[in-house]
Short mmCIF file of C-alpha atoms in Angstrom, two decimals:
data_model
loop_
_atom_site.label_atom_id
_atom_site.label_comp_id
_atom_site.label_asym_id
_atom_site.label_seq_id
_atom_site.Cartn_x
_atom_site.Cartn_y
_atom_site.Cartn_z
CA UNK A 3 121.28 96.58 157.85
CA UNK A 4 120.78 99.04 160.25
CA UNK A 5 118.49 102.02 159.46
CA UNK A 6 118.99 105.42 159.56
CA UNK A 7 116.35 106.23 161.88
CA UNK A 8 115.39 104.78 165.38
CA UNK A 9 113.19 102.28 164.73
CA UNK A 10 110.57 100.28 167.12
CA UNK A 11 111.76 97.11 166.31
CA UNK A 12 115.69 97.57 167.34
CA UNK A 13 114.18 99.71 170.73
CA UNK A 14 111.29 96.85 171.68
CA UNK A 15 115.07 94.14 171.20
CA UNK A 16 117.04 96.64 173.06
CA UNK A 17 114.52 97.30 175.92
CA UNK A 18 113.06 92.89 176.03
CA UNK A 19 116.28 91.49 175.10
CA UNK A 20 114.34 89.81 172.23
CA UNK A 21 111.64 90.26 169.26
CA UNK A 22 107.99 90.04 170.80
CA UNK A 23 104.83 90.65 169.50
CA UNK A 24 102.33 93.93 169.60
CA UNK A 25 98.85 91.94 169.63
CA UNK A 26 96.20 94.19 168.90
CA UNK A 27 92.59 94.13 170.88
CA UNK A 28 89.39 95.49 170.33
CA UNK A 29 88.26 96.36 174.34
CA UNK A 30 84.42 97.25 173.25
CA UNK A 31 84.96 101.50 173.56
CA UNK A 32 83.58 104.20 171.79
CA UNK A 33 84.79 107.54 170.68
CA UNK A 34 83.57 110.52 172.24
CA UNK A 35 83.82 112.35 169.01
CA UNK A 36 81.24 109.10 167.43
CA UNK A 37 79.17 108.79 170.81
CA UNK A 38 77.73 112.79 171.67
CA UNK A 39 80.03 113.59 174.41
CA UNK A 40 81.78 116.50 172.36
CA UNK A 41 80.34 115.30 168.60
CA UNK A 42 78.78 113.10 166.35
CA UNK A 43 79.84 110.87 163.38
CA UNK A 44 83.58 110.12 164.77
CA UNK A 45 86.73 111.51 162.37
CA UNK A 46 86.16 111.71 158.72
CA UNK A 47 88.96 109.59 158.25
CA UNK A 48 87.84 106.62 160.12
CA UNK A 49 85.67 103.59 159.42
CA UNK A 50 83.13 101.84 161.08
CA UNK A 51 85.24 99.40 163.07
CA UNK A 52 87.89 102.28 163.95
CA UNK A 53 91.07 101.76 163.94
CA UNK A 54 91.04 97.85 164.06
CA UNK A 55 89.84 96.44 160.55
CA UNK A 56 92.93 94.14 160.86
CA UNK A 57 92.30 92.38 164.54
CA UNK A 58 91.70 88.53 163.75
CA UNK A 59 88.58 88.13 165.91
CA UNK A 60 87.18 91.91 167.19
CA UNK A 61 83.78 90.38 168.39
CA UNK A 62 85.71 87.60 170.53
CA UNK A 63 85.79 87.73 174.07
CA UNK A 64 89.34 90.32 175.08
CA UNK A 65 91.01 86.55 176.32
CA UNK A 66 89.77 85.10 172.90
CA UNK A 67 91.07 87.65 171.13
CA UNK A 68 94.35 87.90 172.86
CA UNK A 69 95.16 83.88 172.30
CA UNK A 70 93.80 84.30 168.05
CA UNK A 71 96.32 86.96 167.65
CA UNK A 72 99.34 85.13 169.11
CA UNK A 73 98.19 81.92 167.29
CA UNK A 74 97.59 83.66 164.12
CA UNK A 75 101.37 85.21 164.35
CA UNK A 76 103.18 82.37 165.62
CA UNK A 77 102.58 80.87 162.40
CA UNK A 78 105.32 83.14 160.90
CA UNK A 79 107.19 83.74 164.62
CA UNK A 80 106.96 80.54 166.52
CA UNK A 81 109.56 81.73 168.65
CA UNK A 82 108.25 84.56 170.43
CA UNK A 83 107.12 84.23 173.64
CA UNK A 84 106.72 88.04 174.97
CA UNK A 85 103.98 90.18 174.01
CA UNK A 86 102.58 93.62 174.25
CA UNK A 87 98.58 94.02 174.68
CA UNK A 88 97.52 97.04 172.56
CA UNK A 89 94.10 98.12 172.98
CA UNK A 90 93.91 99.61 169.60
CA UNK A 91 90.80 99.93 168.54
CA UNK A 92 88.40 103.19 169.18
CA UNK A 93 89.13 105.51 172.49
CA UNK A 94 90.54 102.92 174.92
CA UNK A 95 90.14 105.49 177.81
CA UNK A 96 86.54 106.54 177.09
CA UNK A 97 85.29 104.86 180.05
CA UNK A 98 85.18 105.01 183.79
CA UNK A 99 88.27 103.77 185.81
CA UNK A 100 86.60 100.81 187.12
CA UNK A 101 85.71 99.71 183.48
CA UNK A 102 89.13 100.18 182.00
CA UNK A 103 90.77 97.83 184.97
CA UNK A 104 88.19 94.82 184.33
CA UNK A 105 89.03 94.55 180.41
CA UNK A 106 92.45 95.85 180.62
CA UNK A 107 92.91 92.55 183.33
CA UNK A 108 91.57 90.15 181.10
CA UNK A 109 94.52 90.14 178.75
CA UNK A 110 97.77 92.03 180.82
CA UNK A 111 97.98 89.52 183.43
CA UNK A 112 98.10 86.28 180.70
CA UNK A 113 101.24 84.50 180.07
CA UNK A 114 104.55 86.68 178.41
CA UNK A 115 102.64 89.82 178.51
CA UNK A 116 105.32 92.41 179.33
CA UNK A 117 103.35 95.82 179.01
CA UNK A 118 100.42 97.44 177.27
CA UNK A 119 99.97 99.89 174.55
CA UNK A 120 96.65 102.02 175.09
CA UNK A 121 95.13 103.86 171.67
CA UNK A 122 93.34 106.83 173.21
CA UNK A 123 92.52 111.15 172.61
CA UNK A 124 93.80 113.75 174.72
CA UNK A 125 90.07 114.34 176.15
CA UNK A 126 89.58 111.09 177.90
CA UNK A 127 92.45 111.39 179.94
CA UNK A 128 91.08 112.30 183.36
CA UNK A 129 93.52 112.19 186.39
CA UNK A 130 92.06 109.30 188.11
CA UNK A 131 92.57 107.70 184.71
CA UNK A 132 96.50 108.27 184.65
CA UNK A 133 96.56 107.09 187.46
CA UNK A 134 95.42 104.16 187.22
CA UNK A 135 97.88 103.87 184.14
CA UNK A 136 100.82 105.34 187.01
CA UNK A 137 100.00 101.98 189.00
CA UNK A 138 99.72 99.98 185.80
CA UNK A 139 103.37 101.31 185.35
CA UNK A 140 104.66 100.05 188.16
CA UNK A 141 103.67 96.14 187.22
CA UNK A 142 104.83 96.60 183.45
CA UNK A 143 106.25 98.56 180.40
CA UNK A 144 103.05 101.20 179.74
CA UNK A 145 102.88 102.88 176.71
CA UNK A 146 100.16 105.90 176.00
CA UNK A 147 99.43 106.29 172.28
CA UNK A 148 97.77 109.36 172.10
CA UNK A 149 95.53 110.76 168.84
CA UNK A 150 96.89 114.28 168.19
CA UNK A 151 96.61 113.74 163.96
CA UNK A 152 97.30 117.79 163.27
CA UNK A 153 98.23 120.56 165.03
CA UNK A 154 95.80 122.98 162.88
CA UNK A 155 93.04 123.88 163.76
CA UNK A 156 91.22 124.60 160.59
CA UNK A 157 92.74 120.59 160.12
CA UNK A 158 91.02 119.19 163.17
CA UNK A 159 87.96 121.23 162.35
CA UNK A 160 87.65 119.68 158.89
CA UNK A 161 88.28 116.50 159.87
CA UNK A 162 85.48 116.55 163.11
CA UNK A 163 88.53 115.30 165.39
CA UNK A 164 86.65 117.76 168.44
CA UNK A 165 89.31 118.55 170.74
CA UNK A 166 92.24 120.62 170.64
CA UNK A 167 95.95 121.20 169.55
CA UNK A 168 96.14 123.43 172.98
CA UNK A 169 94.06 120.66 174.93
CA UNK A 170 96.62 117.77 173.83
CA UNK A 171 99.75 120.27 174.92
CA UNK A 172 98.21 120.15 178.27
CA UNK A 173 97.25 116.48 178.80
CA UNK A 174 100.72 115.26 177.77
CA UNK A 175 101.83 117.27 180.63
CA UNK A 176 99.54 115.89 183.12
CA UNK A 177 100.48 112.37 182.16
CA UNK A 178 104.37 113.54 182.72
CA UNK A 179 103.32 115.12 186.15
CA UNK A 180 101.23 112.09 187.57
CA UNK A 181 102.68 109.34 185.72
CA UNK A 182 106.31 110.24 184.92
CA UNK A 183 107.05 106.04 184.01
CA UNK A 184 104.13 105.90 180.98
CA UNK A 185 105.57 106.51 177.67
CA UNK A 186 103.85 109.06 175.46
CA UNK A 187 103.58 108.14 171.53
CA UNK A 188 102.30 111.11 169.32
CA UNK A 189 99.93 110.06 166.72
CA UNK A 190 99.90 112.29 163.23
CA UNK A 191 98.64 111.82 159.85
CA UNK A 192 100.38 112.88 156.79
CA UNK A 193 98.02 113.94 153.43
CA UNK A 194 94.95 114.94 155.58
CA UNK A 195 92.84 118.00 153.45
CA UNK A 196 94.30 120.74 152.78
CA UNK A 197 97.66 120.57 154.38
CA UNK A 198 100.88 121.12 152.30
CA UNK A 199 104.33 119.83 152.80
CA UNK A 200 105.33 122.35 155.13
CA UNK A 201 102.74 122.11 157.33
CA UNK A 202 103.07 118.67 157.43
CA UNK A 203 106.72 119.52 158.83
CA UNK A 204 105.31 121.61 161.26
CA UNK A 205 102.91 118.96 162.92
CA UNK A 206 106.14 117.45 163.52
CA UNK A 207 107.97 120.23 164.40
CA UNK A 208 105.53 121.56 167.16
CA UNK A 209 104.84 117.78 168.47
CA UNK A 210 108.17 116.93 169.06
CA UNK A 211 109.23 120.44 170.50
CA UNK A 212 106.00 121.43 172.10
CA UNK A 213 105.82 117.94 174.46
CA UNK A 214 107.87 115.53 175.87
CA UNK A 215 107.01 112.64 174.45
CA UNK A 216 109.17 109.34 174.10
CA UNK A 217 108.21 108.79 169.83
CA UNK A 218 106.26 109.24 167.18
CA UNK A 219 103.49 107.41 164.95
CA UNK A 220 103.99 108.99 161.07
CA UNK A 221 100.60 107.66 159.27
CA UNK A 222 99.73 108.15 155.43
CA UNK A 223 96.33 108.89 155.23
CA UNK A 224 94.65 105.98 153.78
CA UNK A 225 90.84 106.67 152.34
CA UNK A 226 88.65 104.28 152.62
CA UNK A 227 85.36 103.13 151.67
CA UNK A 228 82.14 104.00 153.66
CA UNK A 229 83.81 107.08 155.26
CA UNK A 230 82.69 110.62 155.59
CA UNK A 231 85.87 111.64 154.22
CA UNK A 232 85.07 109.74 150.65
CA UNK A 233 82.88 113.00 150.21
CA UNK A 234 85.89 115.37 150.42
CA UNK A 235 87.15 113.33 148.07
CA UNK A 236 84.48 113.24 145.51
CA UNK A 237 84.51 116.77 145.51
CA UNK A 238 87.75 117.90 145.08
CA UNK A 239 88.64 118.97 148.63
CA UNK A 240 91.30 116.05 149.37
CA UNK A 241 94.36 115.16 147.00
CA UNK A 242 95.89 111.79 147.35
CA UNK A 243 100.00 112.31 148.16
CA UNK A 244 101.94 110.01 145.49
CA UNK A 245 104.37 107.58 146.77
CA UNK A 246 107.58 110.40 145.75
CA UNK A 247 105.63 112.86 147.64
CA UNK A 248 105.07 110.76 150.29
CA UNK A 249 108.55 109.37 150.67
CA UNK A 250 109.55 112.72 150.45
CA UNK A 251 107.51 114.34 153.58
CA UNK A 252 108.85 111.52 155.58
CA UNK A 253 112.66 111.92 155.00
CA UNK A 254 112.15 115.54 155.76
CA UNK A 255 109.88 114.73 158.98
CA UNK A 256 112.71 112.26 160.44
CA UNK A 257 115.54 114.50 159.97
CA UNK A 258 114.31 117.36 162.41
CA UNK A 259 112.94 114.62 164.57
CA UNK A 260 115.04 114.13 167.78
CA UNK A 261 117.80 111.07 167.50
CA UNK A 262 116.43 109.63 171.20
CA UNK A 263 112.99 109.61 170.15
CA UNK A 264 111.73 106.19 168.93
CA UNK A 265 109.82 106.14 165.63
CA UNK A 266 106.54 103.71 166.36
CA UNK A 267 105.26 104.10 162.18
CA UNK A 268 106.39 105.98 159.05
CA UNK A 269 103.71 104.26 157.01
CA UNK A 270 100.64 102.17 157.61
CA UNK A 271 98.20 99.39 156.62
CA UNK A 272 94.74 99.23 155.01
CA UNK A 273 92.34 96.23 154.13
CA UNK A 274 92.51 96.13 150.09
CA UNK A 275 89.20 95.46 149.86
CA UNK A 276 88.28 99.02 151.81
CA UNK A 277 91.12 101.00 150.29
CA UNK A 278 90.00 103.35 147.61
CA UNK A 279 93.39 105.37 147.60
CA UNK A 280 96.24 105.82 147.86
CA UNK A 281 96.54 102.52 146.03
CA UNK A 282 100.48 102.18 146.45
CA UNK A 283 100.68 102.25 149.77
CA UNK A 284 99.62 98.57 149.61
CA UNK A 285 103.35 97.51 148.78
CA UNK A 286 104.47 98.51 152.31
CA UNK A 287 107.86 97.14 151.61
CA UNK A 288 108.23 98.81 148.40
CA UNK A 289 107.08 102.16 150.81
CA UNK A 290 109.94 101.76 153.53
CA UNK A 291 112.59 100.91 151.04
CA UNK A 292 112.33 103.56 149.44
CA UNK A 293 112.36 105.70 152.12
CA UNK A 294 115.74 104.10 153.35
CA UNK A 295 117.35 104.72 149.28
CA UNK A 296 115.99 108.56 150.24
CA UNK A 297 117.59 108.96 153.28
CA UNK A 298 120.86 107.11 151.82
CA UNK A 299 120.85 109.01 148.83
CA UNK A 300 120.48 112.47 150.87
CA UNK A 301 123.19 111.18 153.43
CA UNK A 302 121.09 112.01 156.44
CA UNK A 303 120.19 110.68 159.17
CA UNK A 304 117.29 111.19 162.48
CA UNK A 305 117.62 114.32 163.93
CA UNK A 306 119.80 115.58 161.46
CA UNK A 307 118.60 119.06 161.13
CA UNK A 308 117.26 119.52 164.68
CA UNK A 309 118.74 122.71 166.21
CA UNK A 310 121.12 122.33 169.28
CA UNK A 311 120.99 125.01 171.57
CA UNK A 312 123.09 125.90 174.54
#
């Protein structure tokens, strides 16, 4: 049944002509928020292997890895034979040019590989780097996943991310001007400290209206163990969202999202064994079906309430 919302999975068939695979890599980068170029200690939120606690072999070389992620899914989807490289884990831009072409090679140019997915923060977007991304274009589908998390300040503060709301506004538009063929994918986090519903409408409001980006990555905030967030926690600062409340911020995020715009994640996964909360978020099916009896039972649709103008 089709959903109510544009999903990745009909766009990736739409735009391939078939399913294929999103194999994720760990490339070997830092964070400049982890490594002293603009802080220490990395997000709050995040654990000591980033964002890749689920990549098969992370210490394997980037080929390794590429072939015991495809082997490791074929198992379920034998038939797929197209893939897209994401270089997930950490900031995969937090290097020089020359660096980012000798790992990105070692997996783009391998058999079905059809484009790239690149995990990276507004501040480690340098022009030479976009351009280099401008030429990858040109070879293969490019896609720019770029860390935004909150719009707020006092958020991004809280949370150590160390750049900007303002700073993001402006590298999305350098990526349009110098590499117009590289899709943009916003990153944002739903149930981070101290933000209510409404803001959490407005991160989505001002991402989607502020920049022109091609979709959207809706994440639940999942705390986990040996994190500098567990501390916020602890001591009252962070409330876990509930699974209604949860469902509920999402069905209100997707209806003032744009219908065109292609929604990449409206929940997530987390390692049970690092999870300390929210626990129900481990039934991801559970998660997105009841999202869909929301958005069935409210008769709306993506995009619903966005405002037309003349």
């Amino acid at each position: 049944m089709k959903k109510r919302y544009n999903t990745l999975n009909d766009y990736y068939r739409e735009l391939f002509g078939e399913k294929i695979f999103k194999v994720p890599i760990d490339a070997g980068f830092d964070c400049p928020n982890r490594d002293g170029t603009v802080a220490h200690g990395g997000c709050t939120f995040c654990t000591v292997s980033g964002s890749g606690d689920a990549i098969v072999a992370p210490d394997a070389p980037i080929r390794d890895q590429f072939y015991h992620e495809i082997d490791f899914m074929h198992r379920k989807w034998p038939e797929v034979k197209k893939y897209l490289v994401y270089f997930q884990n950490f900031t995969n831009t937090h290097d020089k040019v020359e660096v980012l072409r000798e790992r990105y090679e070692q997996a783009i140019n391998e058999p079905g590989v059809v484009g790239i997915n690149i995990g990276t923060r507004p501040d480690c977007l340098p022009d030479e780097t976009i351009l280099y991304l401008a030429e990858l274009s040109e070879r293969m589908h490019v896609t720019l996943e770029l860390g935004l998390q909150t719009t707020y300040e006092e958020t991004s503060a809280l949370i150590n991310r160390a750049h900007s709301y303002e700073l993001y506004v402006e590298t999305v538009k350098r990526v349009r001007e110098l590499a117009p063929k590289v899709e943009i994918v916003s990153h944002l986090i739903n149930g981070l400290p101290g933000e209510t519903h409404d803001m959490m409408l407005e991160n989505v409001r001002r991402c989607v209206t502020d920049n022109d980006i091609n979709g959207i990555k809706l994440h639940l905030l999942h705390l986990m163990t040996n994190t500098r967030m567990q501390r916020d926690y602890h001591e009252g600062r962070l409330q876990l969202l509930s699974q209604e409340e949860y469902v509920s911020i999402i069905c209100d995020q997707l209806e003032i999202i744009p219908k065109h715009m292609v929604i990449h994640r409206i929940t997530g996964d987390a390692p049970r064994d690092m999870l300390i909360g929210p626990m129900w978020s481990l039934n991801k099916w559970e998660v997105l079906n009841a999202i869909d009896k929301e958005m069935e039972r409210r008769g709306s649709t993506q995009g619903c309430k966005v405002e037309v103008t003349a």
